[in-house]
Amino acid sequence: MTWGADNLPYGVFSRRGEAPRVGVRYGDRVLDLAAALHDEVFAAPTLNPFMARGRTAWHDTRTLIVNKLTSDLAITEPHLVPLDQVRLHMPFEVADYVDFYCSLEHATNVGRIFRPGTEGLLPNWRHLPIGYHGRAGTVVVAGTPITRPHGQLGAGRFGPSAKLDIEAELGFVVGVPSELGAPAGAFEDHVFGVTLVNDWSARDIQAWEYVPLGPFLGKSFATSISPWITPLEALPRIPGRAQDPEPLDYLRRQSDWGLDVSVEVSLNGEVVSRPPYSAMYWTPDQMLAHMTVNGASLRTGDLFASGTISGAQREERGSLIELTWNGTDPIKLAGGETRTFLEDGDTVTIRATAGGRTLGEVSGTIR
Amino acid sequence: MTWGADNLPYGVFSRRGEAPRVGVRYGDRVLDLAAALHDEVFAAPTLNPFMARGRTAWHDTRTLIVNKLTSDLAITEPHLVPLDQVRLHMPFEVADYVDFYCSLEHATNVGRIFRPGTEGLLPNWRHLPIGYHGRAGTVVVAGTPITRPHGQLGAGRFGPSAKLDIEAELGFVVGVPSELGAPAGAFEDHVFGVTLVNDWSARDIQAWEYVPLGPFLGKSFATSISPWITPLEALPRIPGRAQDPEPLDYLRRQSDWGLDVSVEVSLNGEVVSRPPYSAMYWTPDQMLAHMTVNGASLRTGDLFASGTISGAQREERGSLIELTWNGTDPIKLAGGETRTFLEDGDTVTIRATAGGRTLGEVSGTIR
């Protein structure tokens, strides 16, 4: 089945009138972990306390859950709650949120659009995974309505954004903190799992504000994540994309953290793009190494995202600004409709699969 | 006295072997608020729960404390703990950290240094308070040692930063949250008080990484704040600096939130700069209005800082990159020493006063 024993992502759910608690998705049901495993860490309203326990605990818990769902299924059955009886919540409390810019094709496309007449890619891009801090307090769970932001669209011009866009990304969730003043350890010792991210972006606000300190209000109004966090153990790993020039020592890959994840972006139910995560230039282990090489510490709940996933083909681009070349080349939808950027009432859904398993979906509707 | 009944900043302290709790500074002592006011909110290890109560509670508490310290002083005396018997902690848990860029002189100076041959100030600067998100998890309390960051200093070049710098700033601490999807209310309904900020900056790392997404590792290794949060009620307010062009409606000032605060930057005990906060172009009420105009919500514990405070005179510049013009014009210290950027062992202390009252100090030593 799609959500089988080889998948088992974690989330936070509640039954009507009850407090949120941690569960694992299995088929169309949620396993109530506090009840099934008799462990109070799962009675918390976020994954943070469990994520802080570290890699050995994550592995042992997964083994235990698989046992409960296979050999002990008869005893476990009462703790499996049908999905239609629960509400899903933010799965973890976000500490810091960092967004990277790891797709060569995305950085090139956006560079050409924002800086016409240039090559697009800037001189530093191939040397380090470019990133910036986003607003942690406005990361919301899938399904939260997205209010179209107002802001400055140019000198003396104010109004609702006319270039509301999406960015299809993978997000990585930190479980184990690191010390201030030293680089973090191995990727798999810190990172708990993966979520899907839609980094909503108001391109007109962003274009006016982003020089010289980067995106701010063009991004900070909302970032949506999927309710299920897939543990690293469930992901199919592949070698990362070849890099030229050879990265500096601290960015050198120690093991394969390329991910064979296929992403699909739908607008009002119609697929408009299929970005391949395998095409990403910088891998998540490199993002983590870069983010902490200056001694910046990690906290449980830190979220860092890949940046827009875009492949080499037009139909693999993970944002509307690329798909429509900043609105100059609208996409055609069924029934004769077209889109440059998002209109009120539009629903965007980002889905991802990896090795036949689903990583879930993140959707949001503009109001 | 310097820390009299017209001042009364809040902080978090602990006595040896006891848990951190909230206190108010009075002279050379700390008033143990949980004991003096019989209110459990002050037994918390952060100011956050108290800050969340809002403006009326802040005012009433201040009135109560003044009474305790004047008419009830005999009864209150046992709850006043000498400063040399306590340790000071981070006064609040930082939710999101935003750093602005509100000094016209600083933005002009840094622009000329980073983009030689240009006017310095970019076309958007006079239209909106430029800002970006910093790393909340590496905001530390005064006295925390600062480890010199390593990072990329250019293509293929890695090592310890050779251009470690300071930024003298004021920080504003949010008490009352706001809803996602709508602008925040009045400044004084959300903001609890003011702290001093040293936004440590590695200029060589920053110069290489900051295009196009802004400062990241050049800043994220540490940001120091003072242990005492001065409530808004204790601050001397003055009209903000004249602005041209007239700001858009949402940025129009509703009341006077210019602040007559004098800042003093010392390097190893010697004053090297006296930046005047009154010269800032954008006032903190405008920062708050801008930060939330796109519907981004506020949380209790959000910190937003002014950006480097620099006046028109050389001796009023709040960063070494400006004081030494990117190292080309070293500053001379007593005893014949000179400095371009910080050396290991250097201690920087930022102090501020307002209307004869101290706002405290934030210091840190490089290791």
XYZ file of C-alpha atoms in Angstrom:
734
model
C 0.000 0.000 0.000
C 1.010 3.672 -0.480
C 1.467 4.381 3.200
C 2.916 1.023 4.149
C 5.345 -0.243 6.761
C 8.316 0.935 4.655
C 7.096 4.536 4.884
C 5.646 5.465 8.295
C 5.917 9.245 8.417
C 5.325 11.108 11.680
C 2.737 13.809 12.287
C 0.621 15.455 14.964
C -3.104 14.724 15.070
C -6.095 15.237 17.310
C -9.470 13.608 17.687
C -12.453 15.877 18.291
C -12.232 17.389 21.760
C -8.835 15.900 22.480
C -5.375 17.489 22.635
C -2.948 17.082 19.720
C -0.457 14.201 20.002
C 2.075 12.376 17.854
C 1.052 9.686 15.393
C 2.422 7.697 12.491
C 0.538 7.313 9.226
C -0.247 3.764 8.146
C -2.602 3.299 5.212
C -5.610 5.484 5.806
C -5.160 5.436 9.536
C -2.984 7.108 12.168
C -1.258 5.053 14.821
C -1.656 6.741 18.206
C 1.918 6.327 19.435
C 1.465 7.389 23.048
C -1.188 4.679 23.407
C 0.559 2.015 21.336
C 4.092 2.459 22.693
C 3.288 3.650 26.224
C 5.747 6.525 25.862
C 4.783 9.978 27.098
C 7.057 11.708 24.572
C 4.307 11.032 22.003
C 1.661 12.733 24.120
C 3.355 16.065 23.360
C 1.639 18.405 20.843
C 4.790 18.522 18.678
C 7.429 16.129 17.416
C 10.202 18.201 18.998
C 10.755 16.184 22.203
C 10.919 12.921 20.252
C 13.150 14.406 17.552
C 15.582 15.594 20.236
C 16.219 11.995 21.339
C 18.503 11.308 18.420
C 19.299 8.763 15.809
C 19.418 5.577 17.879
C 16.027 6.342 19.398
C 14.599 7.166 15.961
C 15.780 3.828 14.610
C 14.637 1.791 17.620
C 11.227 3.441 17.592
C 10.777 2.698 13.904
C 11.642 -0.958 14.497
C 9.180 -1.090 17.365
C 6.416 0.466 15.262
C 6.976 -1.993 12.423
C 6.628 -4.837 14.957
C 3.435 -3.358 16.366
C 1.986 -3.110 12.844
C 2.973 -6.605 11.789
C 3.383 -9.283 14.469
C 1.349 -7.391 17.115
C -1.317 -6.056 14.761
C -4.214 -7.549 16.693
C -3.161 -5.755 19.891
C -2.302 -2.577 17.987
C -5.568 -2.380 16.024
C -7.479 -0.293 18.610
C -4.794 2.401 18.447
C -5.181 2.907 14.696
C -7.467 5.894 14.200
C -9.152 6.445 10.802
C -7.830 9.583 9.117
C -11.328 10.975 8.631
C -11.731 11.140 12.398
C -8.675 13.286 13.015
C -7.399 16.771 12.391
C -3.758 17.238 11.373
C -1.647 19.973 12.972
C 1.781 21.556 12.504
C 3.969 18.507 13.082
C 6.762 20.354 14.879
C 7.574 23.710 16.376
C 9.859 25.548 13.941
C 12.982 26.985 15.580
C 14.888 28.732 12.751
C 13.840 28.474 9.116
C 16.498 28.699 6.415
C 15.724 28.572 2.725
C 18.452 27.591 0.271
C 18.734 28.074 -3.470
C 20.166 24.722 -4.543
C 18.814 24.209 -8.058
C 21.213 25.335 -10.771
C 18.339 25.653 -13.228
C 16.153 27.659 -10.839
C 18.972 30.057 -9.886
C 19.818 30.544 -13.560
C 16.190 31.106 -14.603
C 15.383 33.536 -11.796
C 18.683 35.353 -12.246
C 17.905 35.943 -15.913
C 14.409 37.158 -15.078
C 15.430 39.496 -12.203
C 18.636 40.721 -13.871
C 17.844 40.825 -17.608
C 20.826 40.807 -19.931
C 23.001 38.831 -17.506
C 23.948 35.139 -17.438
C 21.634 34.644 -14.475
C 23.982 32.643 -12.282
C 26.163 34.818 -10.036
C 29.916 34.187 -9.510
C 29.496 32.778 -5.981
C 26.720 30.305 -6.813
C 28.822 27.261 -7.742
C 31.071 27.732 -4.703
C 28.563 27.606 -1.892
C 24.907 26.763 -1.270
C 23.364 30.252 -1.140
C 20.698 30.605 1.528
C 18.900 33.058 3.793
C 16.761 32.999 6.915
C 12.993 33.022 6.443
C 10.253 33.737 8.975
C 9.754 30.741 11.266
C 6.568 32.137 12.820
C 4.621 32.017 9.566
C 5.372 28.408 8.629
C 1.923 26.808 8.518
C 0.596 23.314 7.972
C -0.918 22.236 4.652
C -4.509 23.365 4.224
C -4.065 26.703 5.987
C -5.634 29.389 3.735
C -3.097 31.814 2.252
C -4.027 35.490 2.327
C -2.751 37.413 -0.678
C -0.149 39.832 0.731
C -0.214 43.605 0.330
C 2.981 45.551 0.018
C 5.140 47.964 -1.888
C 5.275 47.070 -5.554
C 7.637 49.888 -6.540
C 8.360 53.526 -5.653
C 5.179 54.975 -4.141
C 3.080 51.994 -5.286
C 1.158 49.922 -2.736
C -1.408 47.194 -3.155
C -2.107 43.478 -3.251
C 0.592 41.442 -4.925
C -0.208 40.802 -8.597
C 2.559 38.229 -8.901
C 1.738 35.682 -6.242
C 3.786 32.563 -6.864
C 4.753 29.191 -5.421
C 8.059 27.446 -4.870
C 8.061 23.642 -4.727
C 10.743 22.484 -2.298
C 11.838 19.743 0.064
C 12.398 20.715 3.705
C 14.746 19.043 6.182
C 13.901 18.977 9.877
C 16.624 19.045 12.540
C 16.194 16.810 15.570
C 19.508 16.961 17.394
C 20.979 20.366 18.295
C 24.630 21.367 17.964
C 26.887 23.589 20.076
C 27.457 27.275 19.384
C 30.964 27.978 18.082
C 31.628 24.706 16.239
C 30.395 23.084 13.021
C 27.658 20.441 13.309
C 28.407 16.730 12.949
C 27.197 14.297 10.300
C 23.943 15.028 8.470
C 22.281 11.797 9.644
C 23.166 12.542 13.288
C 21.215 15.802 13.251
C 18.466 15.565 10.655
C 15.307 13.685 11.563
C 13.367 13.735 8.325
C 11.872 15.418 5.313
C 8.751 17.477 4.667
C 7.331 19.151 1.559
C 7.474 22.921 1.375
C 5.590 25.528 -0.600
C 7.502 28.759 -0.141
C 4.801 31.194 -1.311
C 6.401 34.225 -2.943
C 5.121 37.643 -4.005
C 7.435 38.397 -6.909
C 6.534 42.070 -7.288
C 7.153 42.802 -3.589
C 10.356 40.740 -3.715
C 11.758 42.452 -6.816
C 11.444 45.899 -5.231
C 12.735 45.075 -1.749
C 15.417 42.407 -2.180
C 18.489 44.564 -2.854
C 20.749 44.465 -0.868
C 19.563 42.366 2.102
C 17.560 39.661 0.318
C 13.895 38.567 0.297
C 11.818 39.735 3.270
C 8.116 40.628 2.905
C 7.951 38.938 -0.488
C 8.269 35.637 1.387
C 7.466 36.179 5.074
C 3.655 36.142 4.808
C 3.416 32.320 4.683
C 5.304 29.093 4.026
C 3.300 25.847 3.924
C 4.632 22.422 4.891
C 3.127 18.955 4.638
C 1.724 17.399 7.831
C 3.842 14.223 7.558
C 7.581 14.118 8.241
C 9.209 11.164 6.490
C 12.171 9.832 8.488
C 15.528 9.699 6.686
C 15.516 5.896 6.936
C 12.556 5.692 4.570
C 14.215 7.695 1.773
C 15.882 6.219 -1.336
C 19.379 7.721 -1.485
C 21.378 8.250 -4.668
C 24.681 9.982 -5.455
C 24.452 13.751 -5.660
C 24.813 15.556 -8.968
C 28.377 16.119 -10.210
C 29.815 19.476 -9.159
C 32.264 21.758 -10.903
C 34.398 23.220 -9.398
C 35.122 20.624 -6.731
C 33.653 21.986 -3.496
C 35.888 23.051 -0.605
C 36.751 20.358 1.999
C 33.966 21.255 4.420
C 31.408 20.829 1.621
C 32.790 17.530 0.346
C 30.184 14.764 0.356
C 30.862 11.962 2.873
C 28.045 9.721 1.678
C 25.177 9.750 -0.797
C 22.534 12.279 0.143
C 21.118 12.819 -3.276
C 17.438 11.844 -3.061
C 15.436 10.156 -5.774
C 12.290 12.147 -5.140
C 9.774 13.034 -7.848
C 7.704 16.138 -7.257
C 4.425 17.103 -8.886
C 2.819 20.541 -8.794
C -0.931 20.837 -9.401
C -2.947 23.987 -9.926
C -6.659 23.497 -9.274
C -6.198 19.769 -9.735
C -4.258 19.950 -12.990
C -0.584 18.957 -13.032
C 1.501 21.903 -14.280
C 5.016 20.707 -13.446
C 7.053 17.620 -12.435
C 10.310 18.853 -10.844
C 12.936 16.127 -10.241
C 14.716 16.457 -6.890
C 17.521 14.251 -8.217
C 18.622 17.160 -10.442
C 19.485 19.422 -7.485
C 23.042 20.713 -7.535
C 23.653 21.055 -3.778
C 22.628 18.099 -1.588
C 21.125 18.484 1.897
C 24.280 17.279 3.697
C 26.113 20.143 2.013
C 23.428 22.607 3.122
C 23.827 21.489 6.746
C 27.636 21.639 6.604
C 27.497 25.121 5.113
C 24.883 26.443 7.522
C 26.998 25.572 10.574
C 30.582 25.993 9.301
C 30.697 29.459 10.882
C 29.830 28.035 14.309
C 26.097 28.750 14.129
C 24.307 26.252 16.352
C 21.349 24.043 15.461
C 18.227 23.671 17.559
C 15.620 20.944 17.593
C 12.962 22.098 15.129
C 15.247 23.951 12.748
C 13.859 23.687 9.237
C 15.995 24.146 6.160
C 14.570 23.897 2.692
C 16.156 23.188 -0.662
C 14.893 26.188 -2.570
C 12.755 25.759 -5.651
C 13.261 22.434 -7.383
C 13.593 22.993 -11.116
C 14.834 20.605 -13.769
C 16.279 21.392 -17.183
C 12.948 21.116 -19.026
C 10.249 23.742 -18.988
C 7.708 21.264 -17.578
C 10.115 20.558 -14.689
C 10.182 24.088 -13.287
C 9.005 24.458 -9.694
C 7.694 28.042 -9.750
C 5.263 30.029 -11.870
C 7.764 32.812 -12.503
C 9.863 30.233 -14.359
C 6.962 28.330 -15.922
C 5.514 31.549 -17.379
C 8.819 33.437 -17.711
C 7.685 36.210 -15.369
C 4.187 36.220 -16.804
C 5.186 36.724 -20.433
C 4.309 33.174 -21.487
C 1.128 32.066 -19.651
C 0.455 28.402 -18.968
C -2.682 26.941 -20.494
C -5.082 25.043 -18.294
C -7.880 22.677 -19.252
C -11.041 24.458 -20.370
C -9.117 27.263 -22.054
C -8.086 29.057 -18.877
C -4.576 30.495 -18.607
C -2.398 31.578 -15.677
C 0.592 33.829 -15.256
C 0.504 34.053 -11.450
C -2.025 32.853 -8.851
C -5.581 34.175 -8.785
C -7.875 34.307 -5.763
C -9.435 30.939 -5.118
C -6.612 29.011 -6.788
C -5.471 25.878 -4.978
C -1.901 24.668 -5.343
C -0.939 21.138 -4.319
C 2.610 19.826 -4.240
C 2.988 16.046 -4.045
C 6.147 13.962 -3.897
C 6.984 10.297 -4.241
C 10.202 8.414 -3.680
C 10.802 4.844 -4.717
C 7.081 4.139 -5.015
C 6.355 5.617 -1.585
C 4.473 8.879 -1.145
C 5.996 11.709 0.864
C 2.533 13.207 1.098
C 1.343 16.553 -0.140
C 1.117 20.191 0.792
C -1.739 22.276 -0.493
C -3.060 25.770 0.032
C -5.777 28.000 -1.371
C -5.430 31.736 -2.010
C -7.968 34.036 -0.450
C 20.542 56.943 41.024
C 21.381 55.409 37.611
C 19.020 52.468 37.937
C 16.281 54.304 39.811
C 12.512 53.983 40.029
C 12.103 55.826 36.693
C 14.040 53.073 34.896
C 13.299 49.544 36.191
C 14.311 47.264 33.314
C 13.338 43.601 33.355
C 15.714 40.651 33.175
C 16.133 37.006 34.133
C 18.484 36.104 36.971
C 19.388 33.151 39.144
C 20.982 32.706 42.510
C 23.505 29.903 42.889
C 21.740 26.556 42.762
C 18.362 28.094 41.953
C 16.352 28.188 38.729
C 16.299 31.379 36.630
C 13.380 33.754 37.261
C 12.291 37.261 36.367
C 13.610 40.327 38.179
C 13.764 44.087 37.859
C 16.974 46.014 38.278
C 16.974 48.672 41.004
C 20.300 50.291 41.879
C 22.840 47.523 42.311
C 20.202 44.994 43.224
C 17.600 42.824 41.498
C 14.042 42.730 42.759
C 12.798 39.132 42.846
C 9.366 39.712 41.321
C 7.829 36.300 41.978
C 8.577 36.766 45.687
C 7.713 40.464 45.888
C 4.523 40.420 43.807
C 3.305 36.874 44.552
C 2.748 36.244 40.851
C 3.848 32.940 39.323
C 4.362 34.508 35.892
C 7.661 35.824 37.237
C 8.840 32.375 38.320
C 9.247 31.511 34.622
C 12.790 31.326 33.209
C 11.928 33.892 30.495
C 10.017 37.145 30.221
C 7.775 35.688 27.514
C 4.730 34.774 29.638
C 4.714 38.202 31.287
C 5.291 40.024 27.986
C 2.309 38.199 26.478
C -0.037 39.773 29.034
C -0.080 43.077 27.213
C 0.088 46.771 27.755
C -2.344 47.222 30.622
C -0.605 44.508 32.642
C 2.796 46.015 31.847
C 1.652 49.411 33.118
C -0.078 48.082 36.222
C 2.927 45.946 37.130
C 5.261 48.896 36.782
C 3.044 50.967 39.078
C 2.980 48.128 41.604
C 6.776 47.782 41.516
C 7.269 51.503 42.067
C 5.003 51.269 45.115
C 6.904 48.279 46.460
C 10.177 50.176 46.077
C 8.943 53.388 47.659
C 6.091 53.202 50.177
C 6.545 49.456 50.918
C 10.339 49.424 50.813
C 10.703 47.943 54.317
C 8.602 44.925 53.341
C 10.250 44.673 49.901
C 13.847 44.873 51.164
C 14.302 41.076 51.633
C 13.412 40.495 47.983
C 16.172 42.773 46.685
C 19.130 40.562 45.772
C 22.609 42.099 45.366
C 23.768 41.895 41.739
C 27.030 40.208 42.722
C 25.045 37.245 44.045
C 23.221 36.553 40.779
C 23.892 35.343 37.293
C 22.086 37.039 34.408
C 20.510 34.940 31.625
C 18.895 35.501 28.226
C 15.954 37.675 29.268
C 13.495 36.197 26.785
C 13.121 33.381 24.315
C 13.621 34.820 20.831
C 10.877 33.849 18.377
C 11.875 35.480 15.058
C 14.766 37.911 14.755
C 14.612 40.628 12.105
C 17.386 43.107 11.528
C 16.625 46.392 9.790
C 18.886 48.918 8.082
C 17.413 52.193 9.298
C 20.346 54.582 9.385
C 20.698 56.706 6.252
C 24.359 57.311 7.017
C 25.124 53.626 7.663
C 23.349 52.457 4.500
C 25.166 55.099 2.473
C 28.578 54.299 3.955
C 28.248 50.518 3.599
C 26.776 50.854 0.109
C 29.804 52.909 -1.003
C 32.180 50.366 0.529
C 30.476 47.249 -0.885
C 29.621 48.814 -4.258
C 32.517 51.168 -5.029
C 31.832 53.862 -7.579
C 28.108 54.041 -6.720
C 26.142 56.536 -4.631
C 25.815 53.925 -1.912
C 22.114 54.344 -1.211
C 19.927 52.148 -3.426
C 16.703 53.416 -5.111
C 14.375 51.564 -2.727
C 16.010 52.710 0.529
C 14.051 55.938 1.125
C 10.754 54.206 0.334
C 10.758 51.391 2.869
C 12.689 50.206 5.928
C 14.899 47.504 4.382
C 15.280 44.442 6.612
C 15.984 40.721 6.654
C 15.582 37.777 8.991
C 18.550 36.818 11.151
C 19.185 33.628 13.109
C 17.105 33.601 16.299
C 18.908 30.556 17.726
C 22.257 32.335 18.001
C 21.061 35.424 19.854
C 23.033 35.291 23.108
C 23.137 37.329 26.269
C 25.908 39.873 26.947
C 29.101 38.280 28.211
C 28.827 35.151 26.061
C 32.238 34.628 24.377
C 32.184 35.117 20.596
C 34.042 32.522 18.534
C 35.634 33.980 15.420
C 33.714 32.395 12.511
C 35.305 30.406 9.700
C 33.862 30.552 6.239
C 34.333 31.203 2.554
C 36.194 34.430 1.962
C 36.068 34.241 -1.842
C 36.217 31.658 -4.640
C 38.053 28.627 -3.249
C 39.245 30.522 -0.165
C 38.354 29.281 3.323
C 39.520 30.359 6.738
C 38.814 32.417 9.844
C 37.232 35.767 9.112
C 39.841 38.518 8.921
C 37.191 41.233 8.989
C 35.274 40.571 12.168
C 33.135 43.593 12.969
C 30.434 44.906 15.263
C 27.136 46.682 14.671
C 25.762 48.852 17.465
C 21.963 48.713 17.416
C 18.800 49.018 19.467
C 16.490 46.000 19.559
C 12.725 45.994 20.094
C 11.024 43.080 21.824
C 7.468 42.041 20.939
C 5.161 41.058 23.771
C 1.736 40.773 22.168
C 1.275 38.561 19.097
C -0.776 39.431 16.026
C -2.911 37.340 13.679
C -1.638 35.809 10.444
C -3.093 37.523 7.383
C -3.549 41.038 8.758
C -1.234 43.938 9.688
C -0.378 44.394 13.358
C -1.942 47.126 15.490
C -0.273 50.121 17.142
C 3.408 49.891 18.053
C 2.793 50.413 21.764
C 0.165 47.651 21.842
C 2.672 45.039 20.676
C 6.155 46.125 21.723
C 7.201 45.530 25.314
C 10.591 47.177 25.467
C 14.081 47.832 24.226
C 17.398 46.009 24.456
C 20.887 46.773 23.143
C 22.169 44.677 20.263
C 25.621 43.906 18.919
C 25.077 42.289 15.545
C 28.542 40.733 15.084
C 29.432 40.656 11.375
C 32.156 38.916 9.363
C 32.553 41.362 6.488
C 34.667 39.108 4.257
C 32.193 36.216 4.514
C 29.298 38.635 4.009
C 30.794 40.335 0.937
C 31.208 36.988 -0.870
C 27.856 35.424 0.019
C 25.316 38.252 0.198
C 24.270 38.486 -3.481
C 21.403 37.871 -4.198
C 19.707 36.584 -1.021
C 21.331 38.822 1.619
C 23.559 38.262 4.666
C 23.623 34.696 6.009
C 26.775 33.146 7.536
C 28.407 36.576 7.789
C 25.911 37.297 10.572
C 24.394 34.036 11.843
C 27.266 32.950 14.133
C 26.220 35.265 16.995
C 24.174 38.316 17.958
C 24.566 39.659 21.514
C 21.869 41.466 23.479
C 21.914 43.225 26.828
C 20.411 41.372 29.798
C 17.993 44.196 30.707
C 14.872 45.042 28.725
C 13.807 48.631 29.299
C 10.012 48.999 29.062
C 8.688 51.510 26.544
C 7.252 53.622 29.383
C 10.765 54.454 30.593
C 11.968 55.832 27.250
C 12.190 59.538 26.327
C 10.301 59.938 23.036
C 11.037 62.598 20.436
C 9.749 63.244 16.900
C 11.322 61.029 14.250
C 13.710 62.478 11.680
C 12.115 64.246 8.693
C 11.580 61.962 5.687
C 11.665 62.699 1.980
C 9.747 61.425 0.080
C 6.699 61.323 2.352
C 6.215 57.650 3.293
C 3.205 55.683 2.066
C 0.118 55.689 4.287
C 0.881 52.468 6.107
C 4.285 53.868 7.137
C 2.958 57.254 8.264
C 3.861 58.015 11.877
C 0.898 58.121 14.259
C 2.860 59.386 17.254
C 6.446 60.183 18.228
C 8.608 57.087 18.313
C 11.917 58.749 17.735
C 14.045 57.939 20.771
C 16.578 60.255 22.365
C 19.101 57.517 23.069
C 22.859 58.105 23.118
C 25.030 55.084 22.335
C 28.691 54.580 23.159
C 30.933 51.886 21.659
C 34.085 50.867 23.568
C 36.906 48.658 22.363
C 38.968 47.231 25.211
C 37.684 49.950 27.492
C 38.351 52.856 25.146
C 35.422 54.749 23.574
C 35.695 54.581 19.783
C 32.287 55.896 18.749
C 29.187 57.713 20.039
C 26.297 56.934 17.649
C 23.132 59.025 18.183
C 19.906 57.001 17.883
C 17.986 60.256 17.355
C 19.566 60.484 13.870
C 17.908 57.273 12.632
C 15.821 57.739 9.487
C 13.197 55.031 10.033
C 11.584 54.868 13.486
C 10.644 51.598 15.244
C 6.892 52.098 14.741
C 7.585 52.213 10.998
C 9.648 49.013 11.213
C 6.757 47.217 12.917
C 4.186 48.517 10.428
C 6.371 47.458 7.518
C 7.205 44.020 8.923
C 3.524 43.076 9.212
C 1.901 44.948 6.300
C 2.015 41.757 4.217
C 0.047 39.848 6.849
C 3.053 38.272 8.591
C 2.097 37.555 12.184
C 3.992 38.533 15.323
C 4.808 36.180 18.160
C 5.716 36.905 21.753
C 9.505 37.101 21.797
C 9.996 38.474 18.290
C 13.052 40.706 18.241
C 13.573 43.378 15.626
C 16.646 45.541 15.598
C 17.328 48.948 14.093
C 20.427 48.086 12.101
C 23.701 49.856 12.766
C 23.284 53.289 14.306
C 25.543 55.778 12.543
C 25.476 59.563 12.683
C 26.804 62.029 10.154
C 30.216 62.398 11.807
C 33.015 59.854 11.579
C 33.113 59.476 15.385
C 29.393 58.646 15.329
C 29.677 55.516 13.155
C 28.440 52.296 14.750
C 30.610 49.720 12.944
C 34.326 49.241 12.335
C 33.863 48.875 8.583
C 32.637 52.471 8.580
C 35.020 53.784 11.237
C 38.055 52.396 9.339
C 36.527 52.641 5.843
C 36.834 48.882 5.262
C 40.225 48.736 6.957
C 41.906 51.393 4.832
C 41.980 53.998 7.608
C 42.724 52.261 10.941
C 41.547 53.733 14.216
C 44.224 54.647 16.736
C 43.917 53.384 20.278
C 45.719 54.548 23.412
C 49.257 53.184 23.731
C 49.902 53.401 19.985
C 47.795 50.361 19.008
C 45.624 50.508 15.910
C 42.634 48.481 14.711
C 40.995 47.823 11.389
C 38.793 44.891 12.473
C 38.613 42.871 15.709
C 41.544 40.811 16.961
C 41.351 37.767 19.223
C 40.937 38.817 22.830
C 39.286 42.132 21.965
C 36.303 43.097 24.093
C 33.578 45.306 22.676
C 31.058 47.009 24.950
C 28.042 48.950 23.743
C 26.363 51.207 26.290
C 23.329 53.419 25.921
C 21.700 56.179 27.939
C 18.426 57.996 27.506
C 17.417 61.119 29.397
C 20.013 60.488 32.116
C 18.915 56.847 32.539
C 21.100 53.945 31.493
C 19.738 51.306 29.128
C 22.577 49.049 30.255
C 25.309 47.533 28.184
C 26.131 44.576 25.967
C 29.666 43.293 25.823
C 31.459 40.353 24.257
C 35.021 39.102 23.876
C 36.446 37.450 20.749
C 38.051 34.048 21.143
